[in-house]
Coordinates of C-alpha atoms in Angstrom, one line a residue:
M15 CA 181.9 67.8 -134.0
I16 CA 185.4 67.3 -134.6
R17 CA 187.5 64.6 -132.7
F18 CA 190.8 65.3 -131.7
R19 CA 192.2 62.2 -133.3
D20 CA 190.8 64.2 -136.6
V21 CA 192.9 67.3 -136.4
S22 CA 196.3 67.7 -138.3
T23 CA 199.1 66.2 -136.7
R24 CA 201.0 70.0 -136.3
V25 CA 197.8 70.9 -134.7
K26 CA 197.9 67.7 -132.2
L27 CA 201.9 68.4 -131.3
T28 CA 200.8 71.8 -130.7
L29 CA 198.2 71.3 -128.3
A30 CA 200.1 68.2 -126.6
F31 CA 203.2 70.5 -126.0
G32 CA 201.2 73.9 -125.8
I33 CA 199.4 71.9 -122.7
L34 CA 202.6 71.0 -121.2
L35 CA 204.0 74.2 -121.4
A36 CA 201.1 76.2 -119.8
A37 CA 201.5 73.8 -117.1
A38 CA 205.0 74.9 -116.5
V39 CA 204.3 78.7 -116.9
A40 CA 201.6 78.2 -114.1
M41 CA 203.7 76.5 -111.8
I42 CA 206.3 79.0 -112.9
V43 CA 204.4 81.8 -111.8
L44 CA 202.7 80.4 -108.3
V45 CA 206.6 79.6 -107.2
A46 CA 207.4 83.2 -108.5
F47 CA 204.3 84.5 -106.3
Q48 CA 205.5 82.7 -103.5
L49 CA 208.8 83.7 -104.0
Q50 CA 208.0 87.7 -104.0
A51 CA 206.0 87.1 -100.6
I52 CA 209.1 85.5 -99.2
G53 CA 211.5 88.2 -100.3
S54 CA 208.7 91.0 -98.9
A55 CA 208.6 89.2 -95.5
A56 CA 212.0 88.8 -95.2
R57 CA 212.4 92.9 -96.2
Q58 CA 210.2 93.8 -93.6
N59 CA 212.2 91.4 -91.0
S60 CA 215.4 93.6 -91.8
Q61 CA 213.3 96.9 -90.9
S62 CA 212.1 95.1 -87.8
E63 CA 215.7 93.8 -86.9
Q64 CA 216.8 97.6 -87.2
I65 CA 214.0 99.3 -85.4
I66 CA 214.9 96.8 -82.4
R67 CA 218.4 97.5 -82.8
L68 CA 217.9 100.9 -82.4
S69 CA 215.4 100.5 -79.3
H70 CA 218.4 98.8 -77.6
V71 CA 220.7 101.8 -78.4
A72 CA 217.9 104.3 -77.3
E73 CA 218.0 102.2 -74.1
K74 CA 221.9 101.8 -73.3
G75 CA 221.5 105.5 -73.9
L76 CA 218.9 106.0 -71.2
I77 CA 220.8 104.1 -69.0
R78 CA 224.5 105.7 -69.6
I79 CA 222.5 109.2 -68.9
N80 CA 221.4 107.7 -65.4
S81 CA 224.4 106.1 -64.3
Q82 CA 226.4 109.3 -65.6
M83 CA 224.4 111.7 -63.6
R84 CA 224.8 109.6 -60.4
G85 CA 227.9 109.4 -60.8
V86 CA 228.3 113.3 -60.8
L87 CA 226.3 113.6 -57.7
L88 CA 228.6 110.8 -55.8
T89 CA 231.9 111.4 -56.8
R90 CA 231.7 115.5 -58.1
N91 CA 233.9 114.3 -61.2
F92 CA 232.4 116.1 -63.9
N93 CA 234.0 114.4 -66.4
Y94 CA 230.9 112.1 -66.0
L95 CA 229.5 114.7 -68.2
D96 CA 230.7 114.1 -71.4
T97 CA 229.3 110.5 -71.2
Y98 CA 226.1 112.1 -69.8
R99 CA 226.3 114.2 -73.0
E100 CA 226.9 111.5 -75.5
G101 CA 223.8 109.1 -73.6
V102 CA 221.6 112.2 -74.9
I103 CA 222.7 112.2 -78.0
Q104 CA 222.3 108.6 -78.1
F105 CA 218.8 108.4 -77.2
V106 CA 217.8 111.2 -79.0
G107 CA 219.0 110.1 -82.2
S108 CA 218.2 106.7 -81.9
M109 CA 214.5 107.9 -81.4
A110 CA 214.3 110.0 -84.0
S111 CA 215.6 107.1 -86.4
L112 CA 213.1 105.0 -85.0
S113 CA 210.3 107.9 -85.8
K114 CA 211.4 107.4 -89.4
L115 CA 211.3 103.7 -89.7
V116 CA 207.8 102.8 -87.6
D117 CA 204.7 102.7 -89.5
R118 CA 202.6 102.2 -86.6
P119 CA 200.5 104.7 -85.0
E120 CA 200.9 103.5 -81.5
Q121 CA 204.7 102.8 -82.1
H122 CA 205.1 106.9 -82.9
V123 CA 202.9 107.3 -79.8
L124 CA 205.2 105.6 -77.8
I125 CA 208.3 107.6 -79.3
R126 CA 206.6 110.7 -78.4
Q127 CA 206.0 109.9 -75.0
A128 CA 209.4 108.5 -74.4
V129 CA 211.0 111.5 -75.9
A130 CA 209.0 114.0 -73.8
A131 CA 209.6 112.1 -70.5
N132 CA 213.2 111.8 -70.9
R133 CA 213.0 115.8 -71.8
N134 CA 211.2 116.3 -68.2
W135 CA 213.4 113.8 -66.5
R136 CA 216.5 115.9 -67.5
R137 CA 214.7 119.4 -66.9
D138 CA 213.7 118.2 -63.2
Y139 CA 216.4 115.8 -62.4
G140 CA 219.4 115.1 -65.0
D141 CA 220.5 118.6 -66.0
H142 CA 219.0 120.3 -62.5
L143 CA 220.7 118.1 -59.9
I144 CA 223.8 118.2 -62.1
A145 CA 224.1 122.0 -61.9
M146 CA 223.5 121.7 -57.6
A147 CA 226.5 119.2 -57.6
R148 CA 228.9 122.2 -58.7
T149 CA 229.5 122.9 -54.9
D150 CA 229.7 121.2 -52.1
S151 CA 226.4 121.7 -50.2
G152 CA 224.6 121.6 -53.3
R153 CA 225.8 118.1 -54.3
L154 CA 225.0 117.2 -50.7
A155 CA 221.6 118.9 -51.3
A156 CA 221.0 116.9 -55.0
I157 CA 221.9 113.7 -53.2
R158 CA 219.0 114.6 -50.7
I159 CA 216.7 115.5 -53.2
L160 CA 217.8 112.4 -55.3
T161 CA 217.2 109.8 -52.2
E162 CA 213.8 111.6 -50.8
A163 CA 212.3 111.4 -54.4
G164 CA 212.1 107.7 -54.4
E165 CA 211.1 106.0 -57.8
K166 CA 210.2 109.6 -59.2
P167 CA 214.0 109.7 -60.5
R168 CA 214.3 106.4 -61.7
I169 CA 214.2 105.9 -65.8
T170 CA 212.5 102.8 -65.3
Y171 CA 209.2 104.1 -66.9
I172 CA 210.9 105.4 -70.0
T173 CA 212.7 102.2 -70.5
R174 CA 209.3 100.6 -70.3
M175 CA 208.3 102.6 -73.1
V176 CA 211.0 101.2 -75.3
Q177 CA 210.7 98.1 -74.4
A178 CA 207.1 98.2 -75.4
L179 CA 207.7 99.7 -78.9
R180 CA 210.3 96.6 -79.3
E181 CA 207.9 94.0 -78.2
I182 CA 205.4 95.2 -80.6
E183 CA 208.1 94.7 -83.4
E184 CA 208.9 91.8 -81.8
R185 CA 205.6 90.2 -82.2
R186 CA 205.2 91.8 -85.8
M187 CA 208.5 90.0 -86.8
A188 CA 206.9 86.5 -85.0
S189 CA 203.8 87.2 -87.3
R190 CA 205.6 87.8 -90.6
Q191 CA 207.9 84.6 -89.9
R192 CA 204.6 82.3 -89.3
E193 CA 203.5 83.8 -92.9
L194 CA 207.4 83.2 -94.4
N195 CA 207.1 79.8 -93.1
E196 CA 203.5 79.0 -95.0
A197 CA 205.1 80.9 -97.9
L198 CA 207.7 78.3 -98.0
G199 CA 205.2 75.1 -97.5
N200 CA 202.7 76.7 -100.1
S201 CA 206.3 76.6 -102.6
S202 CA 207.0 73.2 -101.9
L203 CA 203.5 72.1 -102.5
V204 CA 203.3 74.0 -105.6
L205 CA 206.3 72.4 -106.8
A206 CA 205.4 68.9 -105.6
T207 CA 201.9 69.3 -107.1
G208 CA 203.3 70.9 -110.5
G209 CA 206.0 68.2 -110.6
I210 CA 203.4 65.5 -110.4
C211 CA 200.9 67.1 -112.7
L212 CA 203.8 67.8 -115.6
L213 CA 204.5 64.2 -115.4
T214 CA 201.2 63.3 -115.5
I215 CA 200.5 65.3 -118.4
A216 CA 204.0 64.3 -120.1
L217 CA 202.8 60.6 -119.5
L218 CA 199.1 61.4 -120.8
M219 CA 200.7 63.1 -124.0
A220 CA 203.0 60.8 -124.9
W221 CA 200.6 58.0 -124.6
L222 CA 198.1 60.0 -126.6
L223 CA 200.6 61.2 -129.2
T224 CA 201.6 57.2 -129.5
A225 CA 198.6 56.1 -130.0
L226 CA 197.2 58.7 -132.4
I227 CA 200.0 59.3 -134.4
A228 CA 203.0 56.8 -133.7
R229 CA 201.4 53.4 -133.9
P230 CA 198.8 54.3 -137.1
V231 CA 201.8 55.6 -138.9
E232 CA 203.7 52.3 -138.0
R233 CA 201.2 50.2 -139.0
L234 CA 200.6 51.7 -142.3
T235 CA 204.3 52.0 -143.3
G236 CA 204.1 48.0 -142.8
I237 CA 201.3 48.3 -145.2
V238 CA 203.1 50.4 -147.7
D239 CA 206.0 47.6 -147.5
R240 CA 203.5 45.0 -148.5
L241 CA 202.0 47.0 -151.4
T242 CA 206.0 47.5 -152.4
R243 CA 206.2 44.1 -152.6
Q244 CA 202.7 43.7 -154.5
D245 CA 201.3 42.0 -151.9
F246 CA 197.6 43.6 -152.3
A247 CA 196.0 41.5 -149.7
A248 CA 197.2 43.9 -147.1
A249 CA 193.8 45.9 -146.1
V250 CA 193.9 49.5 -144.7
P251 CA 192.0 49.4 -141.1
A252 CA 188.7 51.2 -141.1
D253 CA 189.2 53.3 -138.4
Q254 CA 192.3 54.4 -139.9
R255 CA 190.8 55.1 -143.7
D256 CA 187.7 57.3 -141.5
R257 CA 190.1 59.7 -140.1
D258 CA 190.2 63.6 -141.0
D259 CA 193.9 63.7 -140.2
E260 CA 197.5 63.5 -142.4
V261 CA 197.2 59.7 -141.4
G262 CA 193.4 59.2 -142.4
R263 CA 194.7 60.8 -146.0
I264 CA 197.5 58.4 -146.3
A265 CA 195.2 55.5 -145.1
R266 CA 192.7 56.3 -147.9
A267 CA 195.6 57.0 -150.8
L268 CA 197.1 53.6 -149.5
D269 CA 193.6 52.0 -149.8
I270 CA 193.1 53.7 -153.3
F271 CA 196.6 52.4 -154.3
R272 CA 195.9 48.8 -153.3
L273 CA 192.4 48.5 -155.2
A274 CA 193.9 50.0 -158.2
G275 CA 196.5 47.0 -157.7
L276 CA 193.8 44.5 -157.3
E277 CA 191.9 46.1 -160.4
N278 CA 195.3 46.0 -162.6
R279 CA 195.6 42.1 -161.3
R280 CA 191.8 41.6 -162.5
L281 CA 192.3 43.2 -165.8
E282 CA 195.4 40.9 -166.2
Q283 CA 193.4 37.9 -165.5
E284 CA 190.4 38.9 -167.9
A285 CA 192.7 40.1 -170.7
A286 CA 194.5 36.4 -170.0
A287 CA 191.0 35.1 -170.3
L288 CA 189.9 37.2 -173.3
R289 CA 193.2 35.8 -175.0
D290 CA 192.5 32.3 -174.8
S291 CA 188.8 33.0 -175.8
R292 CA 190.0 34.6 -178.9
T293 CA 192.6 32.0 -179.7
R294 CA 189.7 29.6 -179.7
E295 CA 187.7 31.9 -181.7
A296 CA 190.3 32.4 -184.2
E297 CA 189.5 30.0 -186.6
D298 CA 185.8 31.4 -186.9
A299 CA 186.9 35.5 -187.3
A300 CA 190.6 34.9 -188.5
H301 CA 190.8 38.4 -190.0
R302 CA 188.7 40.1 -187.6
A303 CA 190.4 38.3 -184.5
R304 CA 193.7 39.0 -186.1
D305 CA 193.1 42.8 -186.2
D306 CA 191.5 42.6 -182.2
A307 CA 194.3 40.5 -180.9
G308 CA 196.7 43.2 -182.4
R309 CA 194.8 45.9 -180.6
D310 CA 194.1 43.7 -177.5
R311 CA 198.2 43.1 -177.2
A312 CA 199.0 46.3 -177.5
T313 CA 196.6 47.6 -174.8
I314 CA 197.6 44.7 -172.7
R315 CA 201.1 45.5 -173.2
I316 CA 200.7 49.4 -172.0
I317 CA 198.4 48.8 -169.4
G318 CA 201.2 45.4 -168.1
E319 CA 203.6 48.4 -168.6
G320 CA 202.0 50.9 -166.1
L321 CA 201.2 48.2 -163.5
A322 CA 204.6 47.7 -163.5
A323 CA 206.0 51.1 -163.4
I324 CA 203.4 51.2 -160.3
A325 CA 204.9 47.9 -158.9
R326 CA 208.4 49.4 -158.8
G327 CA 207.0 52.6 -157.4
D328 CA 207.5 55.0 -160.2
L329 CA 204.9 57.3 -160.2
T330 CA 205.9 59.4 -163.1
F331 CA 204.9 56.7 -165.5
R332 CA 202.3 57.5 -167.6
L333 CA 200.1 55.2 -170.4
A334 CA 201.5 55.5 -173.9
D335 CA 198.8 56.3 -176.7
G336 CA 197.5 53.5 -179.1
L337 CA 194.9 51.9 -176.6
S338 CA 191.4 50.5 -178.5
S339 CA 188.6 53.1 -178.2
D340 CA 187.2 50.8 -175.4
A341 CA 190.3 50.9 -173.3
A342 CA 190.9 54.6 -173.7
V343 CA 188.8 55.6 -170.7
L344 CA 191.0 53.3 -168.9
K345 CA 194.1 55.2 -169.8
D346 CA 192.3 58.4 -168.3
D347 CA 191.3 56.9 -164.9
Y348 CA 194.9 55.4 -164.8
D349 CA 196.6 58.7 -165.0
A350 CA 193.9 60.4 -162.6
A351 CA 194.7 57.9 -160.1
V352 CA 198.4 58.1 -160.1
V353 CA 198.0 62.1 -160.0
Q354 CA 196.0 61.7 -157.0
L355 CA 198.2 58.9 -155.2
S356 CA 201.4 61.1 -156.5
G357 CA 199.9 63.8 -154.7
L358 CA 199.0 61.9 -151.1
L359 CA 202.4 60.8 -151.2
R360 CA 203.7 64.4 -151.5
R361 CA 201.3 65.6 -148.6
V362 CA 202.5 62.3 -146.5
Q363 CA 206.3 63.3 -147.3
A364 CA 205.6 66.8 -146.5
T365 CA 203.9 65.7 -143.1
V366 CA 206.6 63.5 -142.5
A367 CA 209.0 66.4 -142.6
A368 CA 207.2 68.6 -140.3
V369 CA 207.0 66.3 -137.5
D370 CA 210.1 65.4 -137.8
R371 CA 211.0 69.2 -138.1
D372 CA 208.6 69.9 -134.9
A373 CA 209.8 66.8 -133.4
N374 CA 213.5 67.8 -133.2
G375 CA 212.5 71.3 -131.9
I376 CA 210.6 70.3 -129.3
A377 CA 213.4 67.5 -128.5
A378 CA 216.1 70.5 -128.6
A379 CA 213.4 72.5 -126.7
S380 CA 213.2 69.7 -123.9
G381 CA 217.0 69.1 -123.9
Q382 CA 217.5 72.8 -122.9
L383 CA 214.9 72.9 -120.2
A384 CA 216.6 70.1 -118.7
D385 CA 219.6 71.6 -118.9
R386 CA 218.3 74.7 -116.9
T387 CA 216.4 73.2 -114.7
V388 CA 220.0 71.2 -113.9
Q389 CA 221.2 74.3 -113.3
Q390 CA 218.8 75.9 -111.2
A391 CA 219.0 72.6 -109.3
S392 CA 222.8 74.0 -108.9
A393 CA 221.9 77.2 -107.6
I394 CA 219.6 76.0 -105.1
G395 CA 222.5 73.8 -103.5
V396 CA 224.7 76.6 -103.5
V397 CA 221.8 78.6 -101.5
G398 CA 221.7 75.9 -99.5
D399 CA 225.3 75.6 -98.2
R400 CA 225.3 79.8 -97.8
L401 CA 222.2 78.8 -95.3
A402 CA 223.8 76.2 -93.2
Q403 CA 227.0 78.7 -93.0
L404 CA 224.6 81.2 -91.8
T405 CA 223.0 79.0 -89.2
E406 CA 226.5 77.9 -87.9
T407 CA 227.4 81.6 -87.4
I408 CA 223.8 82.0 -85.4
R409 CA 224.9 79.3 -83.6
Q410 CA 228.4 80.7 -82.4
N411 CA 226.8 84.1 -81.6
T412 CA 224.1 82.4 -79.5
S413 CA 227.2 80.7 -77.5
G414 CA 228.8 84.0 -76.9
A415 CA 225.9 85.7 -75.7
R416 CA 225.4 82.8 -73.6
R417 CA 228.7 83.3 -72.1
V418 CA 228.1 87.0 -71.7
E419 CA 225.1 86.4 -69.8
E420 CA 227.1 84.1 -67.5
V421 CA 229.5 86.6 -66.7
A422 CA 227.1 89.1 -66.2
R423 CA 225.3 86.9 -63.5
S424 CA 228.7 86.0 -61.7
T425 CA 229.4 90.2 -61.8
R426 CA 226.0 90.4 -60.2
D427 CA 226.7 87.9 -57.8
S428 CA 230.0 89.4 -56.6
A429 CA 228.5 93.0 -56.4
E430 CA 225.8 91.6 -54.1
R431 CA 228.4 90.1 -51.8
S432 CA 230.3 93.5 -51.8
R433 CA 227.2 95.2 -51.0
D434 CA 226.7 93.1 -48.2
T435 CA 230.7 93.7 -47.6
V436 CA 230.1 97.7 -47.3
A437 CA 227.0 96.9 -45.1
A438 CA 229.1 95.0 -42.7
A439 CA 231.5 98.0 -42.7
V440 CA 229.0 101.0 -42.2
T441 CA 227.9 98.8 -39.1
A442 CA 231.5 98.8 -37.7
M443 CA 231.9 102.3 -38.4
A444 CA 229.0 103.0 -36.5
R445 CA 230.0 100.9 -33.5
I446 CA 233.2 102.9 -33.9
D447 CA 231.5 106.1 -33.6
S448 CA 229.4 104.9 -30.5
S449 CA 232.7 103.7 -28.6
S450 CA 234.0 107.0 -29.6
E451 CA 231.5 108.9 -27.8
Q452 CA 231.8 106.7 -24.7
I453 CA 235.4 107.4 -24.7
G454 CA 234.9 111.2 -24.9
T455 CA 232.4 110.7 -21.6
I456 CA 235.1 109.0 -19.9
T457 CA 237.8 111.6 -20.7
D458 CA 235.7 114.3 -19.9
L459 CA 235.1 112.7 -16.4
V460 CA 239.1 112.3 -16.0
R461 CA 239.7 115.8 -17.3
S462 CA 237.1 116.8 -14.5
I463 CA 238.8 114.7 -11.8
A464 CA 242.4 115.9 -12.9
E465 CA 240.8 119.7 -12.7
Q466 CA 239.3 118.7 -8.9
T467 CA 242.9 117.2 -7.9
R468 CA 244.4 120.3 -9.1
L469 CA 242.4 122.5 -6.7
L470 CA 242.9 120.2 -3.8
A471 CA 246.7 120.1 -4.4
L472 CA 246.1 124.0 -4.4
N473 CA 244.3 124.2 -1.3
A474 CA 247.1 121.5 0.5
Q475 CA 249.7 123.8 -0.3
M476 CA 248.0 126.5 1.0
E477 CA 247.2 124.7 4.5
A478 CA 250.9 123.6 4.0
A479 CA 252.3 127.3 3.9
R480 CA 249.9 128.1 6.7
A481 CA 251.4 125.4 9.1
G482 CA 255.1 126.8 8.5
S483 CA 258.0 124.3 8.9
A484 CA 256.1 121.6 10.0
G485 CA 254.1 121.6 6.8
T486 CA 256.9 121.4 4.4
G487 CA 257.1 117.8 3.7
F488 CA 253.1 118.0 3.1
A489 CA 253.6 121.1 0.5
V490 CA 255.9 119.2 -1.4
V491 CA 253.6 116.5 -1.6
A492 CA 251.1 118.5 -2.8
K493 CA 253.2 120.4 -5.3
E494 CA 253.9 116.7 -7.2
V495 CA 249.7 115.9 -7.1
S496 CA 249.6 119.4 -8.6
V497 CA 251.9 118.5 -11.2
L498 CA 250.7 115.4 -11.9
A499 CA 247.0 116.8 -11.8
G500 CA 248.6 119.2 -14.6
R501 CA 249.8 116.5 -16.8
L502 CA 246.8 114.4 -16.3
R503 CA 244.7 117.2 -17.7
G504 CA 247.4 117.8 -20.9
A505 CA 246.7 114.2 -21.5
T506 CA 243.3 114.3 -21.1
E507 CA 243.2 117.4 -23.8
Q508 CA 245.4 115.4 -26.6
I509 CA 243.3 112.3 -26.1
G510 CA 240.2 114.5 -26.4
E511 CA 241.7 115.9 -29.8
S512 CA 242.3 112.3 -31.2
L513 CA 239.3 110.9 -30.4
A514 CA 237.4 114.1 -32.1
L515 CA 239.9 113.1 -35.1
A516 CA 238.9 109.7 -34.8
R517 CA 235.5 110.3 -35.1
A518 CA 235.5 112.8 -37.9
C519 CA 237.4 110.4 -39.6
A520 CA 234.6 107.4 -38.9
I521 CA 231.9 109.8 -40.3
E522 CA 234.0 110.4 -43.3
G523 CA 234.6 106.7 -44.0
V524 CA 230.6 106.1 -42.9
D525 CA 229.8 108.8 -45.7
L526 CA 232.2 107.1 -48.2
V527 CA 230.9 103.6 -47.6
G528 CA 227.2 104.9 -47.8
A529 CA 228.4 106.4 -51.5
A530 CA 230.2 103.0 -52.3
S531 CA 227.3 101.2 -51.2
M532 CA 224.8 103.5 -53.5
K533 CA 227.4 103.2 -56.5
L534 CA 227.3 99.4 -55.7
G535 CA 223.5 99.7 -56.1
V536 CA 223.8 101.5 -59.5
I537 CA 225.7 98.7 -60.6
L538 CA 224.5 95.5 -59.4
R539 CA 220.9 97.2 -61.1
D540 CA 222.6 97.9 -64.5
V541 CA 224.2 94.5 -64.4
G542 CA 220.9 93.0 -64.0
E543 CA 219.7 94.9 -67.1
V544 CA 222.7 93.9 -68.9
S545 CA 221.9 90.1 -68.0
M546 CA 218.0 90.4 -69.2
L547 CA 219.2 92.1 -72.1
V548 CA 221.8 89.5 -73.0
G549 CA 219.3 86.7 -72.0
E550 CA 217.1 88.3 -74.1
M551 CA 219.6 88.5 -77.5
A552 CA 220.6 84.8 -76.6
V553 CA 216.9 83.6 -77.0
A554 CA 216.3 85.7 -80.0
A555 CA 219.4 84.4 -81.7
D556 CA 218.0 80.8 -80.9
R557 CA 215.0 81.8 -82.6
Q558 CA 216.6 82.7 -85.6
A559 CA 219.0 79.8 -85.8
R560 CA 215.7 77.4 -85.7
D561 CA 214.1 79.5 -88.4
V562 CA 217.1 79.4 -90.7
R563 CA 217.9 76.0 -90.1
D564 CA 213.9 75.5 -91.3
V565 CA 214.5 77.7 -94.4
D566 CA 217.5 75.3 -95.3
D567 CA 215.4 72.1 -94.8
R568 CA 212.5 74.2 -97.6
M569 CA 215.7 74.8 -99.9
R570 CA 216.6 71.5 -99.9
D571 CA 213.3 70.3 -100.9
I572 CA 212.9 72.4 -103.7
A573 CA 216.2 71.0 -104.8
R574 CA 215.0 67.7 -104.8
F575 CA 211.9 68.8 -106.4
T576 CA 214.1 70.7 -109.1
E577 CA 215.7 67.2 -109.9
R578 CA 213.3 65.6 -110.6
N579 CA 211.8 68.1 -112.8
A580 CA 214.9 67.8 -114.4
A581 CA 214.3 63.6 -115.2
M582 CA 210.8 64.5 -116.2
A583 CA 212.3 66.9 -119.2
G584 CA 214.9 63.9 -119.9
D585 CA 212.1 61.9 -120.3
A586 CA 210.1 64.1 -122.8
T587 CA 213.2 64.7 -124.6
A588 CA 213.5 60.5 -125.0
I589 CA 209.5 60.6 -126.2
C590 CA 210.5 62.9 -128.9
S591 CA 213.5 61.1 -129.9
T592 CA 211.5 57.9 -130.6
L593 CA 208.7 59.8 -132.6
V594 CA 211.9 61.5 -134.8
T595 CA 212.8 57.8 -135.6
G596 CA 209.4 56.9 -136.4
A597 CA 209.1 59.8 -138.8
H598 CA 212.6 59.0 -140.3
D599 CA 211.3 55.2 -140.9
L600 CA 208.1 56.5 -142.5
A601 CA 210.4 58.8 -145.0
G602 CA 212.7 56.0 -145.5
S603 CA 209.5 54.0 -146.7
L604 CA 208.4 56.9 -149.2
I605 CA 211.8 57.4 -150.6
Q606 CA 211.2 54.1 -152.9
F607 CA 208.5 56.0 -154.8
R608 CA 209.1 58.3 -157.7
I609 CA 206.6 61.3 -158.2
D610 CA 206.3 63.4 -160.5
D611 CA 207.2 67.3 -159.7
A612 CA 204.2 68.3 -162.0
A613 CA 201.5 66.2 -160.2
V614 CA 198.9 68.4 -158.8
P615 CA 197.1 66.8 -155.8
A616 CA 193.5 66.1 -156.4

């Protein structure tokens, strides 16, 4: 089984940063998925807002149709028909647009029912009563039909259908808002968890790479320095020699180099001892000793030159010919050892260069990642500012809606008071009409008395005429009484005509006040509906403001997590810089050795 420390340095670095990159990609994919869900919910909410707006437009169209029809009936002013037709077009167009936007079967059923109910209402009441109102008698009959129909001509049941359609869409918006909040919470959780995981992985990889590469390379660099100073007592740790990666090969090569140095030192000591022994035996075998000594001196000199070259770090030096037959095999061993050591050092140089190049690349990538993360944090900050501005705008709209609701409520109160005043006026008109009837009765009685008085005066004149001269004075009195009775009769007739005219005016005033009362009732109902709609708009605006503030808080959390990711990317860059510095130091130590370009690694 291959251990992680035994794989090559390139594989270690690739695995380390591959794991780090995979974790970052996984986090980005999860965040992208959550952002896609947020975008989908936002688009669906926009469509729902359009449906709600169109439902309000349709409801206003119904109100315009009803109010303008009643205006025609009450005032016989057919200028209201233009607004009536505009209300019909407004309702029909809004319902057609809603039919294209909605996607629920029950919403389509409500739209079809509302359109059919409006069509039947206009056929039975709206268009029919307006056509009747073109004559005075027809207008009065239409008003009577409208009054006697009770609840039937009202459009409340149609507006309830439109409101039910709007309530379905509002519930869907609330459900999607909860999903949007959940997606934002999941995004924040993914960013927080991903940041912690990235930091943990980065610290773990840094510790692992430092333990498996940087520290062993640092220890081997110290051993190389000691060997360069011919301190062959510097032992290479056994756990480093047992590794199968580049560090293990370097450690084994340095151990071979150390053993070769010890062997050369032992050979020098043995040569010195042999030289002393040969000197002591020189007297017994002068000629043989002289020849042997000459060959030995040449061998020692050649071997000494080779060892001195190794001590200087010159691995291009080769032992010269001229060694004795016994020492010829030493030349081959020396050359083979130097060639193997040269190959090992060359591979070390290549590995160090690869580590330096890869570490530089990783440091550059980490720097770019940090820059992009900073840019992302800046963009998120701009989005947060825009959300704050949107929140302030919604707050201002909410305040305006509240003010409109207060004005509508005040208008409704004024209309209630005006309605009470009109009712009092109707009562006063009724009392005036009753008083006129009583005065008419009294006038008839006075007219009857005047007629009887005139007849009595005529009888008195006839009796005075029969009496002759004795009845002359009585005749004059009777004539005056007859004249007064005639004047009283004329005055009575004038009073009757004035009373009839006053009574007709009172009846007309009662009719006008009744019509005004009906108009005030319509205005009062419309103002109440407007007040209710404005209140609902204010509540919806408050809810939107809270939702936008919540989104702003979530975006600020995302900005903080992004800043932390940028800091972690900077830490990774610093670790890579440390690794590059260690590789440069090792490369500087290897420069001390001269390596034969023709050397082939064993």
